């Protein structure tokens, strides 16, 4: 069964500083990987996704993530954080189930606080 | 606007009183899914549906029912809610080819 680990529950960065949120996954085949962001009181918004090809993926709002198969990681990065980036971030791995269904397994999330 | 719409946004109910949370999508998506979000546990899948009349259990299906009679709708039914079902619920949908789900805004359910 697939699983996702986000080792950092909370992270605080200063506005303008760089950001890296860690994500490690466990899955037997080539994974489909996602990062979602959840602002307070809101649903989840897809930031970026990796299916195949280039291992550096660009997303919305200036975010990028790099798939590293050897490390089973899919870390999210942003070179300069804005105060509006304060939110909770979820990494997820997608798996195809026997019978054709699919399952998106989420990590427990990383809460990002941005200091002005 | 392409979206997933859940209703209600907030609901407080009593133990044992049947309730339904509605979910509707206007994107003609084949796949729909229900998740619950709890602090420290992330999002866990309750049920999913691959198409009309095709549903299957996720990781935490106990105490829930779903139906998919129409492509656009995927209601979540709690026949006899209990306090441990107090949670934030999300409905999501996607196409058969795109594995990135579009999420609704959530339903915060409190069972007292």
mmCIF file of C-alpha atoms in Angstrom, chain B residues 15-111:
data_model
loop_
_atom_site.group_PDB
_atom_site.id
_atom_site.type_symbol
_atom_site.label_atom_id
_atom_site.label_comp_id
_atom_site.label_asym_id
_atom_site.label_seq_id
_atom_site.Cartn_x
_atom_site.Cartn_y
_atom_site.Cartn_z
ATOM 1 C CA UNK B 15 -26.355 11.378 17.317
ATOM 2 C CA UNK B 16 -28.491 8.999 15.290
ATOM 3 C CA UNK B 17 -30.257 11.526 13.080
ATOM 4 C CA UNK B 18 -29.775 10.575 9.440
ATOM 5 C CA UNK B 19 -28.197 13.209 7.229
ATOM 6 C CA UNK B 20 -27.031 13.665 3.658
ATOM 7 C CA UNK B 21 -24.240 15.871 2.401
ATOM 8 C CA UNK B 22 -24.690 16.680 -1.265
ATOM 9 C CA UNK B 23 -21.944 16.978 -3.854
ATOM 10 C CA UNK B 24 -22.322 18.092 -7.430
ATOM 11 C CA UNK B 25 -19.777 18.756 -10.184
ATOM 12 C CA UNK B 26 -20.310 20.538 -13.489
ATOM 13 C CA UNK B 27 -17.215 19.283 -15.316
ATOM 14 C CA UNK B 28 -18.598 15.962 -16.606
ATOM 15 C CA UNK B 29 -15.974 14.117 -14.552
ATOM 16 C CA UNK B 30 -16.139 10.341 -14.347
ATOM 17 C CA UNK B 31 -14.423 9.948 -10.985
ATOM 18 C CA UNK B 32 -15.752 11.303 -7.708
ATOM 19 C CA UNK B 33 -14.561 10.749 -4.179
ATOM 20 C CA UNK B 34 -15.272 11.646 -0.563
ATOM 21 C CA UNK B 35 -12.555 12.422 1.959
ATOM 22 C CA UNK B 36 -12.592 13.351 5.604
ATOM 23 C CA UNK B 37 -9.951 15.559 7.156
ATOM 24 C CA UNK B 38 -8.976 15.263 10.802
ATOM 25 C CA UNK B 39 -6.158 17.052 12.662
ATOM 26 C CA UNK B 40 -2.917 15.111 12.509
ATOM 27 C CA UNK B 41 -4.378 12.512 10.148
ATOM 28 C CA UNK B 42 -4.515 14.420 6.877
ATOM 29 C CA UNK B 43 -7.213 13.433 4.406
ATOM 30 C CA UNK B 44 -8.548 9.909 4.298
ATOM 31 C CA UNK B 45 -10.719 8.489 1.535
ATOM 32 C CA UNK B 46 -14.196 7.333 2.532
ATOM 33 C CA UNK B 47 -15.703 6.164 -0.778
ATOM 34 C CA UNK B 48 -15.027 6.706 -4.438
ATOM 35 C CA UNK B 49 -16.909 6.235 -7.665
ATOM 36 C CA UNK B 50 -15.523 5.542 -11.123
ATOM 37 C CA UNK B 51 -18.780 6.241 -12.917
ATOM 38 C CA UNK B 52 -22.547 6.045 -12.613
ATOM 39 C CA UNK B 53 -23.612 3.096 -10.448
ATOM 40 C CA UNK B 54 -19.953 2.156 -9.770
ATOM 41 C CA UNK B 55 -18.768 2.830 -6.228
ATOM 42 C CA UNK B 56 -16.211 1.289 -3.896
ATOM 43 C CA UNK B 57 -14.902 1.663 -0.374
ATOM 44 C CA UNK B 58 -11.943 3.781 0.542
ATOM 45 C CA UNK B 59 -9.915 3.583 3.735
ATOM 46 C CA UNK B 60 -12.589 4.605 6.250
ATOM 47 C CA UNK B 61 -16.027 3.623 4.891
ATOM 48 C CA UNK B 62 -17.627 2.472 8.148
ATOM 49 C CA UNK B 63 -20.757 4.443 9.011
ATOM 50 C CA UNK B 64 -21.105 5.986 5.558
ATOM 51 C CA UNK B 65 -23.057 5.259 2.387
ATOM 52 C CA UNK B 66 -22.863 6.747 -1.069
ATOM 53 C CA UNK B 67 -24.778 6.529 -4.308
ATOM 54 C CA UNK B 68 -24.032 7.577 -7.874
ATOM 55 C CA UNK B 69 -27.294 7.626 -9.807
ATOM 56 C CA UNK B 70 -26.240 10.543 -11.990
ATOM 57 C CA UNK B 71 -22.806 11.469 -13.252
ATOM 58 C CA UNK B 72 -22.796 14.915 -11.684
ATOM 59 C CA UNK B 73 -23.978 13.977 -8.172
ATOM 60 C CA UNK B 74 -22.328 11.927 -5.429
ATOM 61 C CA UNK B 75 -24.112 12.346 -2.080
ATOM 62 C CA UNK B 76 -22.631 11.133 1.205
ATOM 63 C CA UNK B 77 -25.137 9.579 3.579
ATOM 64 C CA UNK B 78 -24.713 9.078 7.306
ATOM 65 C CA UNK B 79 -27.531 6.752 8.365
ATOM 66 C CA UNK B 80 -26.859 7.057 12.103
ATOM 67 C CA UNK B 81 -24.206 9.668 12.785
ATOM 68 C CA UNK B 82 -21.972 9.332 15.831
ATOM 69 C CA UNK B 83 -19.647 11.863 17.500
ATOM 70 C CA UNK B 84 -16.562 10.186 15.970
ATOM 71 C CA UNK B 85 -17.850 11.299 12.581
ATOM 72 C CA UNK B 86 -17.351 14.921 13.559
ATOM 73 C CA UNK B 87 -14.948 16.060 10.880
ATOM 74 C CA UNK B 88 -14.329 18.209 7.816
ATOM 75 C CA UNK B 89 -15.560 16.473 4.681
ATOM 76 C CA UNK B 90 -14.434 17.073 1.116
ATOM 77 C CA UNK B 91 -15.907 15.919 -2.140
ATOM 78 C CA UNK B 92 -13.625 15.782 -5.171
ATOM 79 C CA UNK B 93 -13.871 14.885 -8.832
ATOM 80 C CA UNK B 94 -11.571 14.262 -11.766
ATOM 81 C CA UNK B 95 -11.573 12.921 -15.302
ATOM 82 C CA UNK B 96 -10.558 9.348 -16.078
ATOM 83 C CA UNK B 97 -7.223 10.501 -17.509
ATOM 84 C CA UNK B 98 -6.260 13.319 -15.163
ATOM 85 C CA UNK B 99 -5.280 12.111 -11.716
ATOM 86 C CA UNK B 100 -5.452 15.531 -10.122
ATOM 87 C CA UNK B 101 -8.704 15.933 -8.218
ATOM 88 C CA UNK B 102 -10.709 19.158 -8.039
ATOM 89 C CA UNK B 103 -11.989 19.639 -4.501
ATOM 90 C CA UNK B 104 -15.113 21.232 -3.124
ATOM 91 C CA UNK B 105 -14.974 23.832 -0.354
ATOM 92 C CA UNK B 106 -15.735 21.341 2.386
ATOM 93 C CA UNK B 107 -18.512 20.552 4.855
ATOM 94 C CA UNK B 108 -17.781 20.919 8.536
ATOM 95 C CA UNK B 109 -19.932 18.396 10.393
ATOM 96 C CA UNK B 110 -20.385 18.309 14.154
ATOM 97 C CA UNK B 111 -22.263 15.421 15.744
#
